[in-house]
Amino acid sequence: MQTPRRRGRDRTQVLRTSQENYQEFLQAIGVSHVEVDNQDMVTDIYQGAYYRIAKFMGPDVLTNTFMAGREAELEDLDGTTFTTTVNLDGGKIKIQFPKYVYTAEVSGDKLVEMNSIPGGITNRMVSKRLVE
């Protein structure tokens, strides 16, 4: 696996260490093309005047850039684009995707991400910061 380069002190690059209900979540939202093992998943979060979340899933990369509290055009896992307002809620990034709610929080050397389908499946992913 080729690990993306890390630049800037406000970036956090993490490698997935555990996940719960991932395949069930993908199936529930109708995404079948994402088949990536934990060791091949890297999330890169840049925090500054704007935020950028990049997910490196094997050969595929999904990048969303936005400013908290402002409307942004984002891309979903299935490749569709949509417009939403990204919020910060108690230090967590909160994004309302068309079919689910995504939250992310950096805590120490870990990133905890949650994808919740209202009244349905919750996918929890925990990642550990990559050592430079």
PDB file of C-alpha atoms in Angstrom:
ATOM      1  CA  MET A   1       0.000   0.000   0.000  1.00  0.00           C
ATOM      2  CA  GLN A   2       1.278   3.456  -0.845  1.00  0.00           C
ATOM      3  CA  THR A   3       0.736   5.825   2.066  1.00  0.00           C
ATOM      4  CA  PRO A   4      -0.078   9.438   1.167  1.00  0.00           C
ATOM      5  CA  ARG A   5       2.514  12.024   2.183  1.00  0.00           C
ATOM      6  CA  ARG A   6       1.811  14.040   5.284  1.00  0.00           C
ATOM      7  CA  ARG A   7       2.370  17.795   5.220  1.00  0.00           C
ATOM      8  CA  GLY A   8       1.333  20.512   7.671  1.00  0.00           C
ATOM      9  CA  ARG A   9       0.795  20.342  11.384  1.00  0.00           C
ATOM     10  CA  ASP A  10      -2.985  20.593  11.237  1.00  0.00           C
ATOM     11  CA  ARG A  11      -3.311  17.317   9.346  1.00  0.00           C
ATOM     12  CA  THR A  12      -4.125  14.026  10.963  1.00  0.00           C
ATOM     13  CA  GLN A  13      -3.526  10.851   8.995  1.00  0.00           C
ATOM     14  CA  VAL A  14      -4.909   7.695  10.514  1.00  0.00           C
ATOM     15  CA  LEU A  15      -5.000   3.998   9.681  1.00  0.00           C
ATOM     16  CA  ARG A  16      -8.194   2.065  10.404  1.00  0.00           C
ATOM     17  CA  THR A  17      -7.726  -0.289  13.355  1.00  0.00           C
ATOM     18  CA  SER A  18     -11.299  -1.473  13.878  1.00  0.00           C
ATOM     19  CA  GLN A  19     -14.741  -1.166  12.405  1.00  0.00           C
ATOM     20  CA  GLU A  20     -18.199  -2.445  13.236  1.00  0.00           C
ATOM     21  CA  ASN A  21     -21.059  -3.102  10.812  1.00  0.00           C
ATOM     22  CA  TYR A  22     -19.097  -1.760   7.837  1.00  0.00           C
ATOM     23  CA  GLN A  23     -20.315  -4.177   5.154  1.00  0.00           C
ATOM     24  CA  GLU A  24     -23.863  -4.019   6.568  1.00  0.00           C
ATOM     25  CA  PHE A  25     -23.749  -0.216   6.401  1.00  0.00           C
ATOM     26  CA  LEU A  26     -22.478  -0.216   2.803  1.00  0.00           C
ATOM     27  CA  GLN A  27     -25.176  -2.689   1.780  1.00  0.00           C
ATOM     28  CA  ALA A  28     -27.891  -0.595   3.497  1.00  0.00           C
ATOM     29  CA  ILE A  29     -26.911   2.551   1.567  1.00  0.00           C
ATOM     30  CA  GLY A  30     -26.579   0.633  -1.705  1.00  0.00           C
ATOM     31  CA  VAL A  31     -22.800   0.750  -2.139  1.00  0.00           C
ATOM     32  CA  SER A  32     -21.238  -2.513  -3.245  1.00  0.00           C
ATOM     33  CA  HIS A  33     -18.001  -1.437  -4.940  1.00  0.00           C
ATOM     34  CA  VAL A  34     -16.032  -0.613  -1.743  1.00  0.00           C
ATOM     35  CA  GLU A  35     -14.179  -3.768  -0.699  1.00  0.00           C
ATOM     36  CA  VAL A  36     -11.177  -2.669   1.353  1.00  0.00           C
ATOM     37  CA  ASP A  37      -9.431  -4.328   4.283  1.00  0.00           C
ATOM     38  CA  ASN A  38      -8.619  -2.336   7.433  1.00  0.00           C
ATOM     39  CA  GLN A  39      -4.912  -2.164   6.627  1.00  0.00           C
ATOM     40  CA  ASP A  40      -5.662  -0.505   3.280  1.00  0.00           C
ATOM     41  CA  MET A  41      -7.916   2.269   4.632  1.00  0.00           C
ATOM     42  CA  VAL A  42      -6.317   5.619   5.405  1.00  0.00           C
ATOM     43  CA  THR A  43      -8.201   8.767   6.391  1.00  0.00           C
ATOM     44  CA  ASP A  44      -6.490  12.143   6.115  1.00  0.00           C
ATOM     45  CA  ILE A  45      -8.124  15.098   7.890  1.00  0.00           C
ATOM     46  CA  TYR A  46      -6.905  18.661   7.420  1.00  0.00           C
ATOM     47  CA  GLN A  47      -8.188  21.257   9.876  1.00  0.00           C
ATOM     48  CA  GLY A  48      -7.605  24.937   9.260  1.00  0.00           C
ATOM     49  CA  ALA A  49      -9.715  27.717   7.749  1.00  0.00           C
ATOM     50  CA  TYR A  50     -11.400  24.852   5.930  1.00  0.00           C
ATOM     51  CA  TYR A  51     -11.592  21.113   6.500  1.00  0.00           C
ATOM     52  CA  ARG A  52     -10.654  18.380   4.089  1.00  0.00           C
ATOM     53  CA  ILE A  53     -11.444  14.730   4.660  1.00  0.00           C
ATOM     54  CA  ALA A  54      -9.760  12.348   2.243  1.00  0.00           C
ATOM     55  CA  LYS A  55     -10.429   8.624   2.390  1.00  0.00           C
ATOM     56  CA  PHE A  56      -7.848   6.416   0.704  1.00  0.00           C
ATOM     57  CA  MET A  57      -9.585   3.085   0.058  1.00  0.00           C
ATOM     58  CA  GLY A  58      -7.088   0.978  -1.810  1.00  0.00           C
ATOM     59  CA  PRO A  59      -6.799   2.526  -5.279  1.00  0.00           C
ATOM     60  CA  ASP A  60      -9.820   4.819  -4.730  1.00  0.00           C
ATOM     61  CA  VAL A  61      -9.734   8.252  -3.081  1.00  0.00           C
ATOM     62  CA  LEU A  62     -12.770  10.204  -1.901  1.00  0.00           C
ATOM     63  CA  THR A  63     -12.063  13.834  -0.931  1.00  0.00           C
ATOM     64  CA  ASN A  64     -14.503  16.350   0.516  1.00  0.00           C
ATOM     65  CA  THR A  65     -13.488  19.935   1.339  1.00  0.00           C
ATOM     66  CA  PHE A  66     -15.700  22.327   3.297  1.00  0.00           C
ATOM     67  CA  MET A  67     -15.915  25.152   5.842  1.00  0.00           C
ATOM     68  CA  ALA A  68     -17.823  24.457   9.058  1.00  0.00           C
ATOM     69  CA  GLY A  69     -21.178  26.190   9.234  1.00  0.00           C
ATOM     70  CA  ARG A  70     -21.335  26.847   5.486  1.00  0.00           C
ATOM     71  CA  GLU A  71     -23.064  25.120   2.644  1.00  0.00           C
ATOM     72  CA  ALA A  72     -20.805  22.807   0.625  1.00  0.00           C
ATOM     73  CA  GLU A  73     -21.064  20.425  -2.293  1.00  0.00           C
ATOM     74  CA  LEU A  74     -19.832  17.006  -1.182  1.00  0.00           C
ATOM     75  CA  GLU A  75     -19.505  13.554  -2.706  1.00  0.00           C
ATOM     76  CA  ASP A  76     -21.004  10.388  -1.268  1.00  0.00           C
ATOM     77  CA  LEU A  77     -19.455   6.903  -1.325  1.00  0.00           C
ATOM     78  CA  ASP A  78     -21.516   6.029  -4.384  1.00  0.00           C
ATOM     79  CA  GLY A  79     -20.104   8.990  -6.339  1.00  0.00           C
ATOM     80  CA  THR A  80     -23.191  11.205  -6.225  1.00  0.00           C
ATOM     81  CA  THR A  81     -22.780  14.838  -5.239  1.00  0.00           C
ATOM     82  CA  PHE A  82     -25.105  16.732  -2.932  1.00  0.00           C
ATOM     83  CA  THR A  83     -25.257  20.042  -1.081  1.00  0.00           C
ATOM     84  CA  THR A  84     -25.372  20.266   2.714  1.00  0.00           C
ATOM     85  CA  THR A  85     -24.182  22.413   5.611  1.00  0.00           C
ATOM     86  CA  VAL A  86     -21.377  20.820   7.627  1.00  0.00           C
ATOM     87  CA  ASN A  87     -21.540  21.546  11.359  1.00  0.00           C
ATOM     88  CA  LEU A  88     -19.267  21.282  14.360  1.00  0.00           C
ATOM     89  CA  ASP A  89     -21.160  19.799  17.288  1.00  0.00           C
ATOM     90  CA  GLY A  90     -19.218  19.535  20.554  1.00  0.00           C
ATOM     91  CA  GLY A  91     -15.888  19.252  18.725  1.00  0.00           C
ATOM     92  CA  LYS A  92     -17.238  16.683  16.275  1.00  0.00           C
ATOM     93  CA  ILE A  93     -17.648  17.186  12.546  1.00  0.00           C
ATOM     94  CA  LYS A  94     -21.256  16.377  11.648  1.00  0.00           C
ATOM     95  CA  ILE A  95     -22.401  15.876   8.054  1.00  0.00           C
ATOM     96  CA  GLN A  96     -25.926  14.975   6.969  1.00  0.00           C
ATOM     97  CA  PHE A  97     -25.478  12.755   3.901  1.00  0.00           C
ATOM     98  CA  PRO A  98     -28.591  11.873   1.872  1.00  0.00           C
ATOM     99  CA  LYS A  99     -28.961   8.412   3.471  1.00  0.00           C
ATOM    100  CA  TYR A 100     -27.022   8.705   6.752  1.00  0.00           C
ATOM    101  CA  VAL A 101     -25.341  11.006   9.277  1.00  0.00           C
ATOM    102  CA  TYR A 102     -21.527  11.040   9.472  1.00  0.00           C
ATOM    103  CA  THR A 103     -19.651  12.254  12.562  1.00  0.00           C
ATOM    104  CA  ALA A 104     -15.895  12.377  13.134  1.00  0.00           C
ATOM    105  CA  GLU A 105     -13.896  13.302  16.209  1.00  0.00           C
ATOM    106  CA  VAL A 106     -10.134  13.371  16.731  1.00  0.00           C
ATOM    107  CA  SER A 107      -9.296  12.395  20.304  1.00  0.00           C
ATOM    108  CA  GLY A 108      -5.625  12.074  21.202  1.00  0.00           C
ATOM    109  CA  ASP A 109      -4.061   9.690  18.679  1.00  0.00           C
ATOM    110  CA  LYS A 110      -7.405   8.265  17.542  1.00  0.00           C
ATOM    111  CA  LEU A 111     -10.100   9.207  15.068  1.00  0.00           C
ATOM    112  CA  VAL A 112     -13.588   7.911  15.787  1.00  0.00           C
ATOM    113  CA  GLU A 113     -15.998   7.988  12.836  1.00  0.00           C
ATOM    114  CA  MET A 114     -19.665   7.050  12.954  1.00  0.00           C
ATOM    115  CA  ASN A 115     -22.084   6.530  10.066  1.00  0.00           C
ATOM    116  CA  SER A 116     -25.657   6.261  11.331  1.00  0.00           C
ATOM    117  CA  ILE A 117     -28.706   5.412   9.282  1.00  0.00           C
ATOM    118  CA  PRO A 118     -31.735   6.848  11.120  1.00  0.00           C
ATOM    119  CA  GLY A 119     -33.639   3.926  12.617  1.00  0.00           C
ATOM    120  CA  GLY A 120     -31.114   1.483  11.173  1.00  0.00           C
ATOM    121  CA  ILE A 121     -27.479   0.439  11.169  1.00  0.00           C
ATOM    122  CA  THR A 122     -24.641   2.308  12.850  1.00  0.00           C
ATOM    123  CA  ASN A 123     -21.127   1.816  11.497  1.00  0.00           C
ATOM    124  CA  ARG A 124     -18.327   2.714  13.936  1.00  0.00           C
ATOM    125  CA  MET A 125     -14.717   3.027  12.769  1.00  0.00           C
ATOM    126  CA  VAL A 126     -11.722   3.680  14.998  1.00  0.00           C
ATOM    127  CA  SER A 127      -8.375   4.671  13.525  1.00  0.00           C
ATOM    128  CA  LYS A 128      -4.959   5.367  15.017  1.00  0.00           C
ATOM    129  CA  ARG A 129      -2.695   8.233  13.994  1.00  0.00           C
ATOM    130  CA  LEU A 130       0.077   7.239  11.601  1.00  0.00           C
ATOM    131  CA  VAL A 131       3.578   7.802  12.899  1.00  0.00           C
ATOM    132  CA  GLU A 132       5.591  10.248  10.787  1.00  0.00           C
TER     133      GLU A 132
END
